[in-house]
XYZ file of C-alpha atoms in Angstrom:
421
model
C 0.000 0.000 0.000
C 1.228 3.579 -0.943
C 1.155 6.240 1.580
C 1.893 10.156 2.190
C 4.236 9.752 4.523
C 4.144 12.890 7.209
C 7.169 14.672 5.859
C 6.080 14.468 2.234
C 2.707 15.994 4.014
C 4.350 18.414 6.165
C 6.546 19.697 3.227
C 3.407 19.946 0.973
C 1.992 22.898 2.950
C 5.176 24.487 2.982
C 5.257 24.691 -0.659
C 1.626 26.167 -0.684
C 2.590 29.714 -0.763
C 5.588 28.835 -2.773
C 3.195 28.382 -6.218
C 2.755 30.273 -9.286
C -0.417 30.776 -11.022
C -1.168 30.505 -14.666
C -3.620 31.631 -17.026
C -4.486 30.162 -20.428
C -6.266 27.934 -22.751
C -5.784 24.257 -20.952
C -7.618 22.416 -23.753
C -4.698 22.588 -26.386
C -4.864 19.401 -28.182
C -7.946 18.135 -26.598
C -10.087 16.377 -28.853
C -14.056 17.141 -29.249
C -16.509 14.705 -29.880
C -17.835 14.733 -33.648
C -20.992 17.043 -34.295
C -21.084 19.003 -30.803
C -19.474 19.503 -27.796
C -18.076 17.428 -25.440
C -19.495 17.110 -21.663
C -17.880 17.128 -18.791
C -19.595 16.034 -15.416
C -17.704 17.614 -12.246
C -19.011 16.709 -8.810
C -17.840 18.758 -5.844
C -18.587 19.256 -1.866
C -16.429 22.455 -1.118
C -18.669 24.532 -3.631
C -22.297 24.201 -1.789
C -24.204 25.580 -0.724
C -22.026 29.633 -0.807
C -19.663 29.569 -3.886
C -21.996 28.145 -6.809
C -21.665 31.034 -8.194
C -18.254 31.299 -7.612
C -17.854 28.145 -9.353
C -20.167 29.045 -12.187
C -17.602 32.238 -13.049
C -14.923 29.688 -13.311
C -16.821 27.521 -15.285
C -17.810 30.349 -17.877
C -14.041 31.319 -18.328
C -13.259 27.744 -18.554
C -15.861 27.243 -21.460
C -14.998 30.750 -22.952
C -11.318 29.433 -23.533
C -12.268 25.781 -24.336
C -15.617 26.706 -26.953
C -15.823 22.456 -27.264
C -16.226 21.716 -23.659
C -19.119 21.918 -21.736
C -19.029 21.713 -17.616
C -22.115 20.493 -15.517
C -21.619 21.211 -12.069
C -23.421 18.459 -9.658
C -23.131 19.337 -5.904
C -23.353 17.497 -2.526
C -22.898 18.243 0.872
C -19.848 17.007 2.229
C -21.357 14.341 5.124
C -23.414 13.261 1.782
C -20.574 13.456 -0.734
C -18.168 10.717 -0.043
C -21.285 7.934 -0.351
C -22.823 9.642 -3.405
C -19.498 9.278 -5.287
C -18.770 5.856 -4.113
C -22.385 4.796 -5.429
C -21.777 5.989 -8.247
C -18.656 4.425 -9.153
C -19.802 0.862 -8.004
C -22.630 1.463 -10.542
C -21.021 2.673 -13.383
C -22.008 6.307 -13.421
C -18.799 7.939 -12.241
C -18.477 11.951 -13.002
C -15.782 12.486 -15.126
C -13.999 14.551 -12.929
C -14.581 14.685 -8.921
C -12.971 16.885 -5.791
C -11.477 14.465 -3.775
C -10.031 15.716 -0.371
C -6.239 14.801 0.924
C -7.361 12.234 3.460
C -9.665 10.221 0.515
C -7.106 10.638 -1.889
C -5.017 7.556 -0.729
C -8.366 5.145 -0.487
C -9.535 6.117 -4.781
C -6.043 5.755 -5.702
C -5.238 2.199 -4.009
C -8.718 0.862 -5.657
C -7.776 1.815 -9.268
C -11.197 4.638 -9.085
C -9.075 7.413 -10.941
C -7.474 8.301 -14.193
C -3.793 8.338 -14.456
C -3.760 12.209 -15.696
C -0.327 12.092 -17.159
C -2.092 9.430 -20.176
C -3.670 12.704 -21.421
C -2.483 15.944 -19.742
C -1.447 18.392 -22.718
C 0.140 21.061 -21.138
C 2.768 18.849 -19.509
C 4.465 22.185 -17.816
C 4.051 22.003 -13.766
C 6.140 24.452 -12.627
C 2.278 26.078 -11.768
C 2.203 23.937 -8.667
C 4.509 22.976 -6.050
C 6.548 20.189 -6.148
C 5.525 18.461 -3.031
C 1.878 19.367 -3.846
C 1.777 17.351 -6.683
C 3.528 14.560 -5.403
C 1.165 14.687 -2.222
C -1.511 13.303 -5.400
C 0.080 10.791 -6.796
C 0.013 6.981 -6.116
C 2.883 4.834 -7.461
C 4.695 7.418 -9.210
C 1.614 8.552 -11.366
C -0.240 11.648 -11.184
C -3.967 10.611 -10.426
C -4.990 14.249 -8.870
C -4.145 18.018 -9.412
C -4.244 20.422 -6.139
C -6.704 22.862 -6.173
C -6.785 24.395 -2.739
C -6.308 24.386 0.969
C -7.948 25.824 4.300
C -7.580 26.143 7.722
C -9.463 25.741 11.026
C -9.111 28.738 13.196
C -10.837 29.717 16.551
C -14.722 31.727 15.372
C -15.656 33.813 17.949
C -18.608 36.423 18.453
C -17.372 39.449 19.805
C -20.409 40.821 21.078
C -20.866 38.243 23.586
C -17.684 38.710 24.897
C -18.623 42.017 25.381
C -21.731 41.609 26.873
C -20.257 38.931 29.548
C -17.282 40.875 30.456
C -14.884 38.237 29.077
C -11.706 39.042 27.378
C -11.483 38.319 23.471
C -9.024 35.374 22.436
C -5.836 36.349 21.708
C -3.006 33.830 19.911
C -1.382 33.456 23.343
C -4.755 31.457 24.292
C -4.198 27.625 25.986
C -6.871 25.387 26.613
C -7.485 26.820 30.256
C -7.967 30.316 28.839
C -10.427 29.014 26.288
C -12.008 26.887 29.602
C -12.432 29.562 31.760
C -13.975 31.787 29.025
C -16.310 29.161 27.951
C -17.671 28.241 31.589
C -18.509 32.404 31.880
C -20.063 33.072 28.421
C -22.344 29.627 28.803
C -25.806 30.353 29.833
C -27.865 27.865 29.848
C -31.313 29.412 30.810
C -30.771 31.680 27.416
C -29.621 28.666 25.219
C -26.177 30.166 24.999
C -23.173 28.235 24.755
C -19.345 29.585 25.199
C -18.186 26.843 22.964
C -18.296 24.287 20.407
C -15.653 21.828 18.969
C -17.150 18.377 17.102
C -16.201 15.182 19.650
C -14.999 13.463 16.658
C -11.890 12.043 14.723
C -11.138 15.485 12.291
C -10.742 17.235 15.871
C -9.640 14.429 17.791
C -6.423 14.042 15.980
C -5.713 17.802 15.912
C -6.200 18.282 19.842
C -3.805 15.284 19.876
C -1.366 17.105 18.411
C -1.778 19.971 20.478
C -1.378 18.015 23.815
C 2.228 16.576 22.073
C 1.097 13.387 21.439
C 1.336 11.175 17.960
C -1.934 9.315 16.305
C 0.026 6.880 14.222
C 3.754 5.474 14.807
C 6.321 6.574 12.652
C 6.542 3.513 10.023
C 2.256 4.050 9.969
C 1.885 0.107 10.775
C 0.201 0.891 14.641
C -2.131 3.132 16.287
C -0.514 5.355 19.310
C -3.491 7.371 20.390
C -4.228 5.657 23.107
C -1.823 6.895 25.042
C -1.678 9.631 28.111
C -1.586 12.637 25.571
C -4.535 11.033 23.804
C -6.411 10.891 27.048
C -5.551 14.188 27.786
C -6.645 15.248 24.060
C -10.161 13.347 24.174
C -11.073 14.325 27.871
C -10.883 18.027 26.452
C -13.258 17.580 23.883
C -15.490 15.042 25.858
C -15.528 17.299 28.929
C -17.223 20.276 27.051
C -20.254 17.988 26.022
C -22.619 18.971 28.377
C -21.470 22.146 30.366
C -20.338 24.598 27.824
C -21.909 23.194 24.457
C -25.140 21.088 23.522
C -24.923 17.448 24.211
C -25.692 14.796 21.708
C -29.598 14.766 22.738
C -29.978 18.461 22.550
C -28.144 18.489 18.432
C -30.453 15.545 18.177
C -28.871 14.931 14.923
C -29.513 18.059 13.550
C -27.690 18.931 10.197
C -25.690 22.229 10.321
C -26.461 22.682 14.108
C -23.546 24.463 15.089
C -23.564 26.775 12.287
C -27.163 27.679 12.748
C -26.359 28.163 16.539
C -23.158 30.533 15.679
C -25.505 32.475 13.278
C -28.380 32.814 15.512
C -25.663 34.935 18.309
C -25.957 31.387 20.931
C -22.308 30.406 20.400
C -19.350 32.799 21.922
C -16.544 30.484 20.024
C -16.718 27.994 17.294
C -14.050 25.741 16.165
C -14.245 25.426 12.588
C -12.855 26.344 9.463
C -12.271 29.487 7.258
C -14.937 28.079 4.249
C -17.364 29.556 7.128
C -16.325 32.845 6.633
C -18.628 33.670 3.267
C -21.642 32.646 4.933
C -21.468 34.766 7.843
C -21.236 37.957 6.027
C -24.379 38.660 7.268
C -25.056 38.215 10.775
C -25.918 40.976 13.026
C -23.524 40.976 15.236
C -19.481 41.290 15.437
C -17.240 38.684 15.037
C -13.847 36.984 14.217
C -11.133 34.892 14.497
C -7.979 33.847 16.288
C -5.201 30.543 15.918
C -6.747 27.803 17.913
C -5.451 27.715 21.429
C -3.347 24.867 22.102
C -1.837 22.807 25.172
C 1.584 21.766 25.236
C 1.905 23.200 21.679
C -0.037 24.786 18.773
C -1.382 22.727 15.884
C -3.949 24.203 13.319
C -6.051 21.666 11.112
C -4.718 21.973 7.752
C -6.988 20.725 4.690
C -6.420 20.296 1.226
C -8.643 19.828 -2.041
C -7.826 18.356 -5.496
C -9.596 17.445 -8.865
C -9.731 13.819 -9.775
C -11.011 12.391 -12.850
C -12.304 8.794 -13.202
C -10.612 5.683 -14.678
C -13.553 5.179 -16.562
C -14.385 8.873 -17.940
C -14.691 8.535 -22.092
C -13.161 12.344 -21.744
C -9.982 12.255 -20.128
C -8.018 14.693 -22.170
C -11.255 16.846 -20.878
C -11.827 16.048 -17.897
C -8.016 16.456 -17.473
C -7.936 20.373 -19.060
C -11.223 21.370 -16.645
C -8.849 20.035 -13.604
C -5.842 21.697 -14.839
C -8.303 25.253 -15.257
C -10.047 25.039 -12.264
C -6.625 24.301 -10.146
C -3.945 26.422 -11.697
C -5.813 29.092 -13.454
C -5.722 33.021 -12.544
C -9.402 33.180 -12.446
C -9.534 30.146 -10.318
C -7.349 31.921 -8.129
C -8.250 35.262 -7.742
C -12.447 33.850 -7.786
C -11.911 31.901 -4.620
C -9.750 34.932 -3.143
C -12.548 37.541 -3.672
C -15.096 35.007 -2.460
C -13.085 33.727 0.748
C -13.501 29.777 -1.060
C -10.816 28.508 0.614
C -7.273 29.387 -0.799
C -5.319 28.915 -4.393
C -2.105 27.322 -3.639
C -0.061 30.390 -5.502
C 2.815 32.525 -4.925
C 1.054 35.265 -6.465
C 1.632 38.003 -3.272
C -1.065 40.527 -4.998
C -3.828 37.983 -4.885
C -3.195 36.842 -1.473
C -2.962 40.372 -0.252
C -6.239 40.492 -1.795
C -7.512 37.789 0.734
C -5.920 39.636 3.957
C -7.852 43.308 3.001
C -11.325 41.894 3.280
C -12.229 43.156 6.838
C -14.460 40.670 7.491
C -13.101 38.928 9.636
C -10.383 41.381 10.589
C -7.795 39.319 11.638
C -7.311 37.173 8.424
C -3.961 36.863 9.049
C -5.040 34.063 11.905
C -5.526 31.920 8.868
C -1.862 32.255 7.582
C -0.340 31.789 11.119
C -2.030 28.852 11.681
C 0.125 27.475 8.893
C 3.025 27.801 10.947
C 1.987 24.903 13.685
C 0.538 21.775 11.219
C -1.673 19.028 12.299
C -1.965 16.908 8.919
C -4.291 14.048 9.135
C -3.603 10.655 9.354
C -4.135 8.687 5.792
C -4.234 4.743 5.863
C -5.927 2.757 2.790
C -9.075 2.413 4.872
C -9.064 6.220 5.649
C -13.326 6.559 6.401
C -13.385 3.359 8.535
C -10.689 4.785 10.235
C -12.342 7.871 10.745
C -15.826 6.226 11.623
C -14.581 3.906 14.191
C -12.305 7.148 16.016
C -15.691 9.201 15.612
C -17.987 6.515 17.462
C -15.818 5.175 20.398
C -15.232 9.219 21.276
C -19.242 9.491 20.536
C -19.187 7.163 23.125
C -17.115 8.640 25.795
C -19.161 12.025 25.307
C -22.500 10.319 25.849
C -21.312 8.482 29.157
C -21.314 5.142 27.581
C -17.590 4.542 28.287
C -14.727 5.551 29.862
C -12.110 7.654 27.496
C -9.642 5.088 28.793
C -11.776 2.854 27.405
C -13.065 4.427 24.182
C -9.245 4.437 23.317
C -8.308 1.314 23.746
C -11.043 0.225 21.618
C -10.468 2.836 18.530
C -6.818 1.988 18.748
C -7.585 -1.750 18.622
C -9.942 -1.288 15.785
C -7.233 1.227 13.659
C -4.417 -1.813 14.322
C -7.339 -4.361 12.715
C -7.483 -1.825 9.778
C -3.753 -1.625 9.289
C -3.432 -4.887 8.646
C-alpha cells in the first residue's frame, strides 16, 4: 500500500505559498466529440451551498477558452458526498472529474477509481504547482490528482458576547485553560447560549492530539498510538465540554448544520471550525472573528487540502483532465476563490493573497496564515473513512457516558491496528 508519509505531508503545505499561477487555454490538443461539444460532469462538496456562483464564473471562463467543452456542475454536501461518489462508481455512473479531499485521496487511488492524468495531460508544464503538492496526489509514481486548494481551522468567535459577559477576546497566546475559563462564563444555559463548540470526533480528535504533544500513528504508519496519556488528555478536552459549555448529543439531536445555525443565531461565543465559514457569515448581526486555535503543550492548526480527480472510466480524459488543470492552476480560479473567501489557491502570487488579507471581514485574516506555521496533517491509511468512523464513534461514546475515554481508546486503537493490517 502507498502512503503520504508525514514529511512528504508536512513539506506539501510548505510549498503552498511557494506556487505560481497561470492563465491560459488548458484544452490545447484536446479532442471534441464529432458534431457538438463534449461534456464534462464535475461533482464537488467544497462549492455548496455559498460559492456556486463562484464556481459558475470559473466555469464560464473555462468554457470561454475551451468553446468544445461543456461543464455540468453536480453538488453534494460534504457528510453526503463521499457515499454519493462511491455509489456511483460501483454502478457505473462515475463523473468524469470529482474533488477528492487529501485524506480520501489515498483510499480512490489504491482501488484503481481514478485516471492516471499524465495518459492525457497536454500542457505537460508544472512548474504552476509545487513540487511536493503534486507529489502529495500521486500513487505509485503517477499523477492521479491536481491540487486545487487548501484551508484552515481557526478559533470563530462572536465578539459581542464577549462584550456583553465581560470576558476578554481570544488572543493567539490562548491555551486550553484560557479558552475553559472563558467558555464556563459566556455559557448560559437558561438563554440557550453556549461559550463553545468543537465536534467530539476524529477530524478534531487528531488535531487536539497534536496539540497536547502526542502522535496518532507510529512513525513507520503500521500501529495506532493514540491511546496513550496525551490522547487521554486530548479526548477528555473535547469530551468534557459535552454537556457544560456546548449542547450534548440529545440536545443536536442529529440536527444537520447545528452548530452553524447556533453561531448564526448569536448562541455560540466560540466555534471551532474552518475558514470556508467565513462567506456565509457575512451577514449576521452581530461582530465577530477569528484567532489561531489555542493549544496545550503546543499549537497545531487543522490543515486541509482539495484536489480534482477524474475517473478511470471517464470517455473524456483529455477533458476532464484540461477542466482540472483550469479550475486548479488558473488566474481566475485563483483570484475567484480569493474575492469570495472559497478557501485558498495554492499560488505565490503576493497581490492575490494580499487580496484575501484586506477583506475586513473577519479582521484578523492573518489568523488563517499563522495557523500554517503549527501543522496538524491528518492521518491517511488505505481504509481512511473506517478509520475515521470507528475514532468518531468510540469518542461518541465517551461524550455520551457510555464509556470511559480510557476505554473508548483502547477500543479505537484496537480497531485502527485491525485496519492496518
Amino acid at each position: 500500500m502507498s502512503r503520504i508519509t508525514k514529511a512528504a505531508a508536512t513539506a506539501l503545505v510548505a510549498g503552498l505559498l511557494a506556487t505560481a499561477c497561470a492563465q491560459g487555454s488548458a484544452t490545447k490538443g484536446a479532442e471534441s466529440t464529432p458534431g457538438g461539444k463534449v461534456t464534462v460532469r464535475y461533482f464537488t462538496f467544497s462549492a455548496a451551498p455559498d460559492h456556486v456562483k463562484d464556481l459558475d464564473t470559473i466555469v464560464a471562463a473555462f468554457e470561454k477558452e475551451n468553446p468544445g467543452v461543456d461543464v455540468v456542475v453536480e453538488t453534494a454536501p460534504y457528510d453526503e458526498y463521499f457515499t454519493k461518489l462511491q455509489t456511483s462508481i460501483a454502478g457505473g455512473t462515475a463523473p468524469d472529474a470529482f474533488e477528492l479531499n487529501y485524506e480520501n485521496f489515498v483510499t480512490y487511488a489504491a482501488a484503481g477509481s481514478l485516471l492516471d492524468l499524465g495518459t492525457v495531460a497536454g500542457d505537460t508544464d508544472d512548474s504552476v504547482y509545487a513540487p511536493e503538492s503534486l507529489a502529495a496526489f500521486k500513487h505509485d509514481g503517477k499523477q492521479y490528482a491536481l491540487p486545487a486548494s487548501f484551508s484552515t481551522v481557526v478559533l470563530i468567535y462572536n465578539k459581542d458576547l464577549f462584550k456583553k459577559a465581560g470576558v476578554a477576546e481570544p488572543t493567539a497566546d490562548w491555551t486550553w485553560a484560557d479558552e475553559q475559563a472563558a467558555a464556563q462564563k459566556l455559557t448560559d444555559k437558561g438563554k440557550k447560549v453556549y461559550g463553545d463548540f468543537q465536534p467530539v470526533q476524529f477530524f478534531e480528535f487528531y488535531k487536539t492530539l497534536k496539540q497536547a504533544g502526542g502522535e496518532f500513528l507510529s512513525a513507520d504508519g503500521t500501529k495506532a498510538t493514540f491511546d496513550s496519556p496525551a490522547g487521554e488528555k486530548a479526548a477528555t478536552w473535547l469530551v468534557n465540554k459535552v454537556g457544560k459549555t456546548m449542547p450534548t448529543e440529545a440536545e443536536i439531536g442529529g440536527t444537520a448544520d447545528y452548530d452553524t445555525n447556533l453561531f448564526k443565531s448569536g448562541k455560540l461565543a466560540m466555534w471551532h471550525n474552518g475558514i470556508w465559514q467565513f462567506a456565509g457569515l457575512k451577514d449576521v448581526p452581530f461582530g465577530w472573528d477569528v484567532v489561531v486555535e489555542p493549544g496545550d503543550t503546543t499549537k497545531a492548526s487543522a490543515v486541509f487540502h482539495n484536489a480534482v480527480a477524474a475517473s478511470a472510466t471517464t470517455r473524456h480524459g483529455k477533458e476532464a483532465w484540461a477542466w482540472a488543470r483550469f479550475l486548479s492552476s488558473s488566474g481566475t480560479a485563483a483570484t475567484t476563490r480569493i474575492a469570495s473567501s472559497w478557501e485558498l489557491p495554492p499560488v505565490s502570487d503576493q497581490a492575490v493573497l494580499a487580496g484575501y488579507l484586506k477583506d475586513p471581514v473577519p479582521a484578523n485574516r492573518q489568523a488563517v496564515f499563522d495557523s500554517l506555521k503549527s501543522i496538524a496533517l491528518p492521518p491517511v491509511i488505505k481504509r481512511q473513512q473506517e478509520m475515521q468512523d470507528v475514532v468518531t464513534k468510540e469518542l461518541s461514546n465517551a461524550a455520551a457516558g457510555r464509556a470511559s475515554v480510557k476505554d473508548a481508546l483502547a477500543t479505537a486503537a484496537a480497531k485502527v491496528d485491525e485496519l492496518l493490517r
